[in-house]
Structures are given as structure tokens and as C-alpha cells.
mmCIF file of N, CA and C in Angstrom:
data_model
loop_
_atom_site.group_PDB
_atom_site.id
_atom_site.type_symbol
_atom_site.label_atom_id
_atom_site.label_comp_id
_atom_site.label_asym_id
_atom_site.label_seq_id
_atom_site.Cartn_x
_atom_site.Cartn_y
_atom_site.Cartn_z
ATOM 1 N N UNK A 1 73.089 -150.672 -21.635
ATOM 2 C CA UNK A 1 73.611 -151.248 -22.856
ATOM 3 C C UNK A 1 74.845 -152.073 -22.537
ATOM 4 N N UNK A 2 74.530 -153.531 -23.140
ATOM 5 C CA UNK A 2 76.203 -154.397 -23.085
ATOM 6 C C UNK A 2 76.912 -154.180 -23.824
ATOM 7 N N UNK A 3 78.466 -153.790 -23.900
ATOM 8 C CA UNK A 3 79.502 -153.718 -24.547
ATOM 9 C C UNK A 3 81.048 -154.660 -24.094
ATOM 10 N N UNK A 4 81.481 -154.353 -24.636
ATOM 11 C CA UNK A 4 82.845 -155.353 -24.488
ATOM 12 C C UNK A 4 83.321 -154.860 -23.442
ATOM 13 N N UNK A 5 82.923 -154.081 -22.476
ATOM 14 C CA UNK A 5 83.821 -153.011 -21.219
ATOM 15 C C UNK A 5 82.963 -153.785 -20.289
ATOM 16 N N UNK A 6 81.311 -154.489 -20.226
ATOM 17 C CA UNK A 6 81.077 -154.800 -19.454
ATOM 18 C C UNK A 6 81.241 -155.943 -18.574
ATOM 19 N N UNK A 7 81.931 -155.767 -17.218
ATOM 20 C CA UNK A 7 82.636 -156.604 -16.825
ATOM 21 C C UNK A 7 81.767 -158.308 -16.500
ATOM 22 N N UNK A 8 82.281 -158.955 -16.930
ATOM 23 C CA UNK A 8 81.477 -160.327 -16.701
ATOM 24 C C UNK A 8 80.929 -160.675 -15.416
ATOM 25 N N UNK A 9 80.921 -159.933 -14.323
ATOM 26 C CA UNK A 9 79.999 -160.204 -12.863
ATOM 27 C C UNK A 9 78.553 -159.450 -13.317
ATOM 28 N N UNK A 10 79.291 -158.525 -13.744
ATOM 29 C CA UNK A 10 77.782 -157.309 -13.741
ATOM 30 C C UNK A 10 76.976 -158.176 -14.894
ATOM 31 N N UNK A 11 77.217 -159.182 -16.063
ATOM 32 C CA UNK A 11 76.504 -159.972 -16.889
ATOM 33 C C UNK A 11 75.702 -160.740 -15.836
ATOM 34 N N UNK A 12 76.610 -161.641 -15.363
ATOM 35 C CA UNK A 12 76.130 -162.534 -14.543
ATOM 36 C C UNK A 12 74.847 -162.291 -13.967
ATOM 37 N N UNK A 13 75.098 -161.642 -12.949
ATOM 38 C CA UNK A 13 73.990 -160.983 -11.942
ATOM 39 C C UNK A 13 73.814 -161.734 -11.073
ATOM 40 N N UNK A 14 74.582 -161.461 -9.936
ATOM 41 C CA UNK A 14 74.257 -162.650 -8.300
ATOM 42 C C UNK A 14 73.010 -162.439 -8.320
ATOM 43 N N UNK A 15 72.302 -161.605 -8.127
ATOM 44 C CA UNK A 15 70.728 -161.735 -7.275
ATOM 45 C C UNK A 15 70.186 -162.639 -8.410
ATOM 46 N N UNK A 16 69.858 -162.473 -9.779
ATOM 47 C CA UNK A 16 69.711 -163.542 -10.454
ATOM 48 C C UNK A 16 69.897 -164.769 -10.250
ATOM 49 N N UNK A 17 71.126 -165.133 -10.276
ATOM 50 C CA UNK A 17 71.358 -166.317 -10.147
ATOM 51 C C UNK A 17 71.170 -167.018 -8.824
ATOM 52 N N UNK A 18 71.164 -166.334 -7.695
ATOM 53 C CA UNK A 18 70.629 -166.892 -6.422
ATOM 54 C C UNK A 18 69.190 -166.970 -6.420
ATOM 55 N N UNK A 19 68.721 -166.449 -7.190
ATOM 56 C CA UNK A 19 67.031 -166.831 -7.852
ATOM 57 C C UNK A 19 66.905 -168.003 -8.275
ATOM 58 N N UNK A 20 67.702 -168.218 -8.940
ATOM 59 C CA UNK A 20 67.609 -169.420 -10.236
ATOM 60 C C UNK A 20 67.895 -170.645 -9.283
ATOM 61 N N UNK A 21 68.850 -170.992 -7.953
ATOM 62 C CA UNK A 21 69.030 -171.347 -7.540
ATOM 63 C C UNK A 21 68.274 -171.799 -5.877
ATOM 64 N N UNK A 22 67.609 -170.599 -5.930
ATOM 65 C CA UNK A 22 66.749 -170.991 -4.950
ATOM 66 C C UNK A 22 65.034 -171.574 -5.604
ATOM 67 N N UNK A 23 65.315 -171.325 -6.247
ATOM 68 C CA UNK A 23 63.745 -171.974 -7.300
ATOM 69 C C UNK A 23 64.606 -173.625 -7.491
ATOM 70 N N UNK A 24 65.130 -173.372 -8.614
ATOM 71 C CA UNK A 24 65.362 -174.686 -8.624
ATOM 72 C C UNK A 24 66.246 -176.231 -7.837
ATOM 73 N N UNK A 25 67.535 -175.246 -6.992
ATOM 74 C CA UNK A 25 67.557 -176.174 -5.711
ATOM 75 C C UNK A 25 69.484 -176.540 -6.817
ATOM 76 N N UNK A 26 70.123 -176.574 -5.849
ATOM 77 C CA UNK A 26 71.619 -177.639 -5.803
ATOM 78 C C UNK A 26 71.580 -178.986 -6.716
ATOM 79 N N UNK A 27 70.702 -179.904 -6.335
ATOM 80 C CA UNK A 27 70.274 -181.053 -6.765
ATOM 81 C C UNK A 27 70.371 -180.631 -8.214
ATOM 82 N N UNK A 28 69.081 -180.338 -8.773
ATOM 83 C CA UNK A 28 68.589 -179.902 -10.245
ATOM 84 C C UNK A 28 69.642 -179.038 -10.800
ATOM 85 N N UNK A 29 70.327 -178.420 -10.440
ATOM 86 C CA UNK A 29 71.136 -177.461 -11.020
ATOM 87 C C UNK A 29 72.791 -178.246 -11.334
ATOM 88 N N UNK A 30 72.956 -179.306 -10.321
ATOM 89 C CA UNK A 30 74.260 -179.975 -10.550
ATOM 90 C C UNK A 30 73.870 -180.407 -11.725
ATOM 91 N N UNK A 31 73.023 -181.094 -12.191
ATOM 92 C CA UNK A 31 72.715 -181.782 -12.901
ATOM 93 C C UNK A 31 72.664 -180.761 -14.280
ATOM 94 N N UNK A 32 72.483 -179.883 -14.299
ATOM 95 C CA UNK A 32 72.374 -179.166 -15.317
ATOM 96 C C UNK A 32 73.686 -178.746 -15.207
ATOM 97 N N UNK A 33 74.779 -178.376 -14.182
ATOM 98 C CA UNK A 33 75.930 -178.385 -14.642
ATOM 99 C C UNK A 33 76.888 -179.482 -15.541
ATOM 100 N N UNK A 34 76.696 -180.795 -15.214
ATOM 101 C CA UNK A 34 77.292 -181.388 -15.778
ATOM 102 C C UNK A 34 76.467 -181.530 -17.425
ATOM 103 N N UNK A 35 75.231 -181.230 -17.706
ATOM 104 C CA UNK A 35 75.068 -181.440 -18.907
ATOM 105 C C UNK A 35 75.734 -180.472 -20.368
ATOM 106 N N UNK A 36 75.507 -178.907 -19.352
ATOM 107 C CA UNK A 36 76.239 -177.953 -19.761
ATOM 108 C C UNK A 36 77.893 -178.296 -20.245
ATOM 109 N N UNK A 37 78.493 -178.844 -18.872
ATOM 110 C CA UNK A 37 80.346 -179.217 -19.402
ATOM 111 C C UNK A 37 80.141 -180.316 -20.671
ATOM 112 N N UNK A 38 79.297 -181.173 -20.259
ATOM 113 C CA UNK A 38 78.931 -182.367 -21.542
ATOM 114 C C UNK A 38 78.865 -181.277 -22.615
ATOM 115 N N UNK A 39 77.655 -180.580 -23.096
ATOM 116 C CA UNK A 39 77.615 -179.648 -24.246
ATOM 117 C C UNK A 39 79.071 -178.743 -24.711
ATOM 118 N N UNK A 40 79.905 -178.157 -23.929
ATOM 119 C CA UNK A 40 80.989 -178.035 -24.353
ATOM 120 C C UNK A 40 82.170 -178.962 -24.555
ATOM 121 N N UNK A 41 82.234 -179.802 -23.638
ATOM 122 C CA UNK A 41 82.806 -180.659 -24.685
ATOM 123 C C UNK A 41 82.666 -180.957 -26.093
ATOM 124 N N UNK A 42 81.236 -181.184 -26.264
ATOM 125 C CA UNK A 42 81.034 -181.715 -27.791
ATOM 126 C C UNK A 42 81.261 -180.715 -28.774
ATOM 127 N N UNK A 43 81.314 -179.090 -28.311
ATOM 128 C CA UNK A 43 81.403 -178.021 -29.157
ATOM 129 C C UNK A 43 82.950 -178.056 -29.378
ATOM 130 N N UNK A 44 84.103 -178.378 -28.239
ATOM 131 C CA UNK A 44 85.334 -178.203 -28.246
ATOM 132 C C UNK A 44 85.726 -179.535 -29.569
ATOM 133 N N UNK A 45 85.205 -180.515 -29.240
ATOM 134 C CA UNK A 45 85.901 -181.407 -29.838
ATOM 135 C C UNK A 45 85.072 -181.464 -31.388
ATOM 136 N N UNK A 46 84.050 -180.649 -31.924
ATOM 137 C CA UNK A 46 83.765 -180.720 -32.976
ATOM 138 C C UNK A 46 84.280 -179.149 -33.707
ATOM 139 N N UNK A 47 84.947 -178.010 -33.143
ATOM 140 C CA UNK A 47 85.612 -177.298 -33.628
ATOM 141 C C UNK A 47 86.986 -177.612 -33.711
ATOM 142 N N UNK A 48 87.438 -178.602 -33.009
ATOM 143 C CA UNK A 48 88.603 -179.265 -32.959
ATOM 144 C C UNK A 48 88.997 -180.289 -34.562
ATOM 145 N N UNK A 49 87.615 -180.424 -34.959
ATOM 146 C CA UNK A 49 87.725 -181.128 -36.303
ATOM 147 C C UNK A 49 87.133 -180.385 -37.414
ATOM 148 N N UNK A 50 86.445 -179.515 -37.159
ATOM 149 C CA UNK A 50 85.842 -178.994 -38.575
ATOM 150 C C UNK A 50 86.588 -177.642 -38.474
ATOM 151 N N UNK A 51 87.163 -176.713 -37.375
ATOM 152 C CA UNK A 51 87.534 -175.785 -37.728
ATOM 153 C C UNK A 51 89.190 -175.276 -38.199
ATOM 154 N N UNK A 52 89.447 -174.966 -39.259
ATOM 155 C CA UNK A 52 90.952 -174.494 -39.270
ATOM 156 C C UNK A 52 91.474 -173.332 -39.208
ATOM 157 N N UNK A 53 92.562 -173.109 -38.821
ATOM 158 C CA UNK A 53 93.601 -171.894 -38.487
ATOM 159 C C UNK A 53 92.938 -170.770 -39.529
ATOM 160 N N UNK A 54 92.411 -171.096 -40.367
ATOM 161 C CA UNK A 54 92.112 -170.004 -41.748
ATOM 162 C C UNK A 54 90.395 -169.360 -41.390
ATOM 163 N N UNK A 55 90.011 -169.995 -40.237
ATOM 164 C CA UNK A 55 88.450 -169.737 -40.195
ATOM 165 C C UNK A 55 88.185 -169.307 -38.375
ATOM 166 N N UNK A 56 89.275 -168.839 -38.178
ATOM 167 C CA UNK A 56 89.176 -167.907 -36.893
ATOM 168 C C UNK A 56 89.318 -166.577 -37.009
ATOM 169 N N UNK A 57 89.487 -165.714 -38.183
ATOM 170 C CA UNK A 57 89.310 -164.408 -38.265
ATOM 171 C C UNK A 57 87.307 -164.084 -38.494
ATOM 172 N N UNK A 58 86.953 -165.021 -38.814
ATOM 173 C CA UNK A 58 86.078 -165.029 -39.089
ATOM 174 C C UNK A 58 84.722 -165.704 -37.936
ATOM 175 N N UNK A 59 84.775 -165.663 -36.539
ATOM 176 C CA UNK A 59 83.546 -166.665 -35.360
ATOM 177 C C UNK A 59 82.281 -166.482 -36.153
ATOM 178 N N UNK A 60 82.177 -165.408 -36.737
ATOM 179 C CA UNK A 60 80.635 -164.622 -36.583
ATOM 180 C C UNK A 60 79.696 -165.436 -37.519
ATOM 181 N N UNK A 61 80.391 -165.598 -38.630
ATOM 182 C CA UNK A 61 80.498 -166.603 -39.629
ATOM 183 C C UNK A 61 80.480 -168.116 -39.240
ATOM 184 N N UNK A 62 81.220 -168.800 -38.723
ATOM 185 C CA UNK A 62 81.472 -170.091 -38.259
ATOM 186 C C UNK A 62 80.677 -170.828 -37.094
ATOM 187 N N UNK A 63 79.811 -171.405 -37.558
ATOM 188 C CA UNK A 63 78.850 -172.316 -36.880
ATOM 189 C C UNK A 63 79.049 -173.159 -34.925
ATOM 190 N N UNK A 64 80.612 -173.561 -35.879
ATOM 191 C CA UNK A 64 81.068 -174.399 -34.786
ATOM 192 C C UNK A 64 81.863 -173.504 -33.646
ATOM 193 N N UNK A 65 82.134 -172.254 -33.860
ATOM 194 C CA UNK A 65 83.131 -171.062 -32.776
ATOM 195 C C UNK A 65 82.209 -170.588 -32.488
ATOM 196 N N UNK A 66 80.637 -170.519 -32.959
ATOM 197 C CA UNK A 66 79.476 -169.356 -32.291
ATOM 198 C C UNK A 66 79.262 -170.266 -31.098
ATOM 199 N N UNK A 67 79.012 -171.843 -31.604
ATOM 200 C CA UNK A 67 78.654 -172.728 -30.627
ATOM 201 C C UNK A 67 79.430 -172.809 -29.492
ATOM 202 N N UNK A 68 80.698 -172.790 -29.910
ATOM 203 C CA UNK A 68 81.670 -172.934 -28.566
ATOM 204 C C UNK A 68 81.438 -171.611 -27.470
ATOM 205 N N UNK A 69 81.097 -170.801 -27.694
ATOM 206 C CA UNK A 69 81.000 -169.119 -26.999
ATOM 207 C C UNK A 69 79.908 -169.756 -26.687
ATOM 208 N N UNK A 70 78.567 -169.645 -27.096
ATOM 209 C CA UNK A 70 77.359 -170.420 -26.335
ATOM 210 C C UNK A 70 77.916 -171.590 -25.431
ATOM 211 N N UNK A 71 78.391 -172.234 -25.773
ATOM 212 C CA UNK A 71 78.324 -173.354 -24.687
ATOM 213 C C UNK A 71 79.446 -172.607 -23.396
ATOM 214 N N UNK A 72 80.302 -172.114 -23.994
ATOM 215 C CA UNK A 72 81.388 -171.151 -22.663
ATOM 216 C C UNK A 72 80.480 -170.382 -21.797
ATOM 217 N N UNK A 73 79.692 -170.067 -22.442
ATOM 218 C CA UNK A 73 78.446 -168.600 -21.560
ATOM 219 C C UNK A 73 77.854 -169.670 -21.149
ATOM 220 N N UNK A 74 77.459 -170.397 -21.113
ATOM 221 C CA UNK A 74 76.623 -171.241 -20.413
ATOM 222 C C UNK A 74 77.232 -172.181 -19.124
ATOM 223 N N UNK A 75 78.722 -172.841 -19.478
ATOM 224 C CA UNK A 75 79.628 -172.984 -18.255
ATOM 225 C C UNK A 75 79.951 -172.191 -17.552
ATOM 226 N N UNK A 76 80.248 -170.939 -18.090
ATOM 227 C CA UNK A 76 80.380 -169.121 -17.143
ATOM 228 C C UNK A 76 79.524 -169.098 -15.723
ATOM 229 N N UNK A 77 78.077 -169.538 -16.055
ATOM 230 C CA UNK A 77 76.830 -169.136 -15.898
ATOM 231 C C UNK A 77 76.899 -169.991 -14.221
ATOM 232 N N UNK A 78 77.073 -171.292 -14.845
ATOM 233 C CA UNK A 78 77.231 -172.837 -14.093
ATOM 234 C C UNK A 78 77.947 -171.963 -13.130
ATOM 235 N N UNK A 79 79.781 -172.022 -13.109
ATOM 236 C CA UNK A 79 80.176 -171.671 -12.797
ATOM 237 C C UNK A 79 80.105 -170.511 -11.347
ATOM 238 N N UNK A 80 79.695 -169.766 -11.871
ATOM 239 C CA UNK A 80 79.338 -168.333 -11.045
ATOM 240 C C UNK A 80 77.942 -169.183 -10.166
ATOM 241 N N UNK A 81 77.471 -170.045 -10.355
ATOM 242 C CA UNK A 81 76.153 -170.557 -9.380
ATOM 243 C C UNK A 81 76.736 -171.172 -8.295
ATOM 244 N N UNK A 82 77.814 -172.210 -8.790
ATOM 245 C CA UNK A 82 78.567 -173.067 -8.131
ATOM 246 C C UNK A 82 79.563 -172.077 -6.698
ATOM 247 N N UNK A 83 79.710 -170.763 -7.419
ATOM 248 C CA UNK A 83 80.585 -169.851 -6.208
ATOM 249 C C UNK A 83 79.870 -169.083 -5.461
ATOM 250 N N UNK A 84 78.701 -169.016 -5.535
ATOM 251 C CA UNK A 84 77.564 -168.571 -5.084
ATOM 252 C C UNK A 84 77.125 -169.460 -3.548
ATOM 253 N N UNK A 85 76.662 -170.406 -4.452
ATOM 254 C CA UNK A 85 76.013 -171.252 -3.610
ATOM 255 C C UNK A 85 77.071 -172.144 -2.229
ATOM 256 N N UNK A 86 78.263 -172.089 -3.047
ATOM 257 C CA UNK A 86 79.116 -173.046 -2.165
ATOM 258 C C UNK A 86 79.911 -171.784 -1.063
ATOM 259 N N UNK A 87 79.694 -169.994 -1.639
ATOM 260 C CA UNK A 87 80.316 -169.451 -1.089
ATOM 261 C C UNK A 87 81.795 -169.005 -0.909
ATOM 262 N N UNK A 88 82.114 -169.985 -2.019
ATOM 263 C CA UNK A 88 83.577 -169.466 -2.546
ATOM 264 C C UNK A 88 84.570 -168.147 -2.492
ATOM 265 N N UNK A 89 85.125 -167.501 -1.604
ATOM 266 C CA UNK A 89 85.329 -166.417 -2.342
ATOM 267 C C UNK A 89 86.435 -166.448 -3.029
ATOM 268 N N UNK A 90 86.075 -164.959 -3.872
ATOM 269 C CA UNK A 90 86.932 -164.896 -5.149
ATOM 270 C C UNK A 90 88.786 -164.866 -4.751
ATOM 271 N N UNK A 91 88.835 -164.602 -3.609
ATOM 272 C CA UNK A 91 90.887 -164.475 -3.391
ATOM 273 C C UNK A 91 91.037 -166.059 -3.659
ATOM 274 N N UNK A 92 90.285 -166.880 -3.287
ATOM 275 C CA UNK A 92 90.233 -168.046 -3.159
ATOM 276 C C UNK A 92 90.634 -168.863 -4.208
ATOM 277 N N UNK A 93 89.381 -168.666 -5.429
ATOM 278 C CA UNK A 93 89.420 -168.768 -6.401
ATOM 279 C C UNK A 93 90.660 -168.056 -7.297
ATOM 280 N N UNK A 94 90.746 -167.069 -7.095
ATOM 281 C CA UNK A 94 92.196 -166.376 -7.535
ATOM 282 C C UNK A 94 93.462 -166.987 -7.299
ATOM 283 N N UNK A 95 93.454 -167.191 -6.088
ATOM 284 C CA UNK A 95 94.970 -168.356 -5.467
ATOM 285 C C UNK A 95 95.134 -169.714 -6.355
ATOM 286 N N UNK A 96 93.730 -170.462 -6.536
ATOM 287 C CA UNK A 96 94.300 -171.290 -7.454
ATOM 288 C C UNK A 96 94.884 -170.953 -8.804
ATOM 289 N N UNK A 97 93.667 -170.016 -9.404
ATOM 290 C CA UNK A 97 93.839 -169.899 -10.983
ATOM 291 C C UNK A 97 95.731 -169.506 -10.890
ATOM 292 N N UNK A 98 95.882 -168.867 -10.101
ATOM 293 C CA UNK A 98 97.598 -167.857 -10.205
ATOM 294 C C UNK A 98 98.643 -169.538 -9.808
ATOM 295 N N UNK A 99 97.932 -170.034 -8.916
ATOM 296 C CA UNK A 99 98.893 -171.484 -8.645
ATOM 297 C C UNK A 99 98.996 -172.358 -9.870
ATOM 298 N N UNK A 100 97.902 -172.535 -10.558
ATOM 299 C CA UNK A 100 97.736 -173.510 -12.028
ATOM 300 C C UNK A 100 98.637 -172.672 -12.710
ATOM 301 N N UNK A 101 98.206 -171.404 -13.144
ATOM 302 C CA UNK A 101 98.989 -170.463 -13.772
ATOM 303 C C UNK A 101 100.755 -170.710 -14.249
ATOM 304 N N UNK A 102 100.599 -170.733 -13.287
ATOM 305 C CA UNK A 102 102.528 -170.709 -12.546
ATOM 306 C C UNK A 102 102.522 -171.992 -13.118
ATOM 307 N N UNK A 103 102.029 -173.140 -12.784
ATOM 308 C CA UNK A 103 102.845 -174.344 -12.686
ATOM 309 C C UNK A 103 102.949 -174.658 -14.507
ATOM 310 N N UNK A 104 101.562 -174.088 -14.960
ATOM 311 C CA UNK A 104 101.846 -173.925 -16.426
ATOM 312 C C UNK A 104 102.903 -173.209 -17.180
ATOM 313 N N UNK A 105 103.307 -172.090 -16.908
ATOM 314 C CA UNK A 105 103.937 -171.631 -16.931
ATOM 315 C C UNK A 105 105.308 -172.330 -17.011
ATOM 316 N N UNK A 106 105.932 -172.772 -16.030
ATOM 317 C CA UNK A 106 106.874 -173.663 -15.544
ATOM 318 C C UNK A 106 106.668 -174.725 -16.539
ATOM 319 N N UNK A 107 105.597 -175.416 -16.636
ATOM 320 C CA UNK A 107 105.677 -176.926 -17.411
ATOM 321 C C UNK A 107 106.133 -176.098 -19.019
ATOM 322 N N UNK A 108 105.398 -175.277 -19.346
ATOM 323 C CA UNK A 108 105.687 -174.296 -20.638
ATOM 324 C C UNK A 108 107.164 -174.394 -21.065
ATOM 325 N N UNK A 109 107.960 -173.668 -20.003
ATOM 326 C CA UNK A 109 109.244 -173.222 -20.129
ATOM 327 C C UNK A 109 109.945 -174.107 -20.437
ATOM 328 N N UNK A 110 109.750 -175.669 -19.553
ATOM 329 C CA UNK A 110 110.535 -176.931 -19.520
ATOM 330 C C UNK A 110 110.755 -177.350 -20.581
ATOM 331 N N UNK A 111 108.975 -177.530 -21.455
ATOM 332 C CA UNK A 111 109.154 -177.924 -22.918
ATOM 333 C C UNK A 111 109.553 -177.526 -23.769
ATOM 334 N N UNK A 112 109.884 -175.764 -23.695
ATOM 335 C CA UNK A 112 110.280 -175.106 -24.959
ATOM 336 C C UNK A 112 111.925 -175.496 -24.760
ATOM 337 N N UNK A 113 112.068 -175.110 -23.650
ATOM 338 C CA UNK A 113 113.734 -176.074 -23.142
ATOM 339 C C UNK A 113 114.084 -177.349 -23.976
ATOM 340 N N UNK A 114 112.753 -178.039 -23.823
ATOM 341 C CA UNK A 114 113.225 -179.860 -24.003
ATOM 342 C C UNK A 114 113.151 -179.651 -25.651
ATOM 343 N N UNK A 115 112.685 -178.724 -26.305
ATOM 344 C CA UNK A 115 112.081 -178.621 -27.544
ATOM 345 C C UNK A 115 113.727 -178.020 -28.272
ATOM 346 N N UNK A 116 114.148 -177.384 -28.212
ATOM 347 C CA UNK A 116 115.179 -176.671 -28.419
ATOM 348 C C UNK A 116 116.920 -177.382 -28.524
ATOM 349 N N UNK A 117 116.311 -177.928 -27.071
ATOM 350 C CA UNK A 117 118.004 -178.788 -26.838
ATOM 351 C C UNK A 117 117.445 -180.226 -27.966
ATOM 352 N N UNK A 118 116.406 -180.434 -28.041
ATOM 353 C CA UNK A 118 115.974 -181.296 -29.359
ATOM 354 C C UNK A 118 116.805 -181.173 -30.688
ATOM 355 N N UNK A 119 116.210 -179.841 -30.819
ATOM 356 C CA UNK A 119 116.641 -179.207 -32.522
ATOM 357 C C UNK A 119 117.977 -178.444 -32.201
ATOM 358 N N UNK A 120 118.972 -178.643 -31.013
ATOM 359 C CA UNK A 120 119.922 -177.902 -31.036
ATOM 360 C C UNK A 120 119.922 -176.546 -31.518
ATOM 361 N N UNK A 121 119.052 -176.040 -30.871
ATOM 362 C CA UNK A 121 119.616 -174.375 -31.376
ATOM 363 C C UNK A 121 118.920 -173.706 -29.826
ATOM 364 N N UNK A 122 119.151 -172.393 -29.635
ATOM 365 C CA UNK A 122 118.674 -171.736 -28.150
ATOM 366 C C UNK A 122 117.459 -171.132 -28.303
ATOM 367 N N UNK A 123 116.541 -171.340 -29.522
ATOM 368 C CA UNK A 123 115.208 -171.017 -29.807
ATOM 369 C C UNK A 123 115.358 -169.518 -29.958
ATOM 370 N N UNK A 124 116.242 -168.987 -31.067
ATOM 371 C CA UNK A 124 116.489 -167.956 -31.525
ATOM 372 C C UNK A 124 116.669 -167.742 -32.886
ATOM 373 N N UNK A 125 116.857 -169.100 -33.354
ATOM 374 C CA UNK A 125 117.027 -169.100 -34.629
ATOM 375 C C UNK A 125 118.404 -169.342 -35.231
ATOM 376 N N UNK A 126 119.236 -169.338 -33.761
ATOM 377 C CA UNK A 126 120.387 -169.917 -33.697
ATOM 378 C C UNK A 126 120.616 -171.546 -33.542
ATOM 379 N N UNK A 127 121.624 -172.265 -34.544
ATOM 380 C CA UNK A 127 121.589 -173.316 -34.539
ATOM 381 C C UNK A 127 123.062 -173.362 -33.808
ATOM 382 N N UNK A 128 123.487 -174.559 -32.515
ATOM 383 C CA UNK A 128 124.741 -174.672 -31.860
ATOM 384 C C UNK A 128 125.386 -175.831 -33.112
ATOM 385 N N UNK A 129 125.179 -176.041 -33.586
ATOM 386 C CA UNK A 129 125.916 -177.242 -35.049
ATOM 387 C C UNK A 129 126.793 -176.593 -35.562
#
């Protein structure tokens, strides 16, 4: 039985997907990766317009947030073929995500900085005026 505890490799399923990949081949499958990122895009940028702040308690309901989770499970999918096949390993993959991480992080901090000395106050609710 799937539940929310089950960890997203054990969804996946390498031997699966090295199935899927040896049937259908690198070639055929890039190609279905990029159609997949195409399909989320169009889900991102059409929940980007039809959905508002008032209609996210609610995915289950909402047409355009079910779509976006379908199209995410389906880049997931891509994804995990792409580390498979190319052999990726995961510290690997980990080193970047924690390097992007950080630098976000950092760019984050700068702006709430640049945001603040803007409105003169120390982003406390304190105004220096």
C-alpha cells in the first residue's frame, strides 16, 4: 500500500525504469523528456494565471494544481531515468542541489537586506525614521 511515508525511490522503481529504458532506448526517451518539461511548463504557467492564493487549500478540487502534480510525477519519472541511465550518483546530485541551495539562500538574504534598507526599517516592524 502507497502512503505519504512512501519514500519517492521505492515509487519510482529502478528495475522498472531500466526496463522502460532498455525497450525504448536514450534517443526516444530524451525526446519524451523534453515533451514532459514542455507539459509542465504549460501546467506552471496556466496555474500561474487561473489559480489564486484562496484556491490552494483546496488541489483536490482544482483542475489546474491536480495538473501541475501530474505533470511533476511525470518530470520525477524523466528525471530518475536520466540518473539511471547516465549513472549519476546521488552524493553527486546532492552536492549540487546543497550548492544551488546556498547560493539561494544568500541571493534570499541580500534581497530581504536590499528590501528593508528600501523601506528603512530592520524588517521587524521597526521603522529607523
Amino acid at each position: 500500500m502507497i502512503n505519504q511515508e512512501t519514500p519517492l525511490r521505492i515509487l519510482l522503481d529502478d528495475k522498472h525504469q531500466l526496463k522502460v529504458l532498455d525497450c525504448y532506448g536514450i534517443e526516444h526517451q530524451s525526446l519524451i523528456y523534453m515533451e514532459e518539461l514542455s507539459e509542465l511548463q504549460k501546467a506552471i504557467s496556466k496555474a500561474a494565471r487561473y489559480v489564486s492564493i484562496y484556491d490552494i487549500d483546496r488541489p483536490s478540487h482544482d483542475p489546474y494544481l491536480r495538473n501541475m502534480a501530474e505533470e511533476i510525477a511525470d518530470v520525477l519519472i524523466c528525471i530518475r531515468q536520466l540518473e539511471l541511465y547516465y549513472c549519476l550518483p546521488d552524493d553527486m546530485i546532492q552536492y549540487f542541489v546543497h550548492k544551488k541551495v546556498e547560493r539561494n539562500r544568500a541571493r534570499l538574504e541580500e534581497k530581504i537586506e536590499e528590501i528593508f534598507a528600501e523601506r528603512g526599517d530592520s524588517g521587524f516592524g521597526n521603522t529607523t525614521k
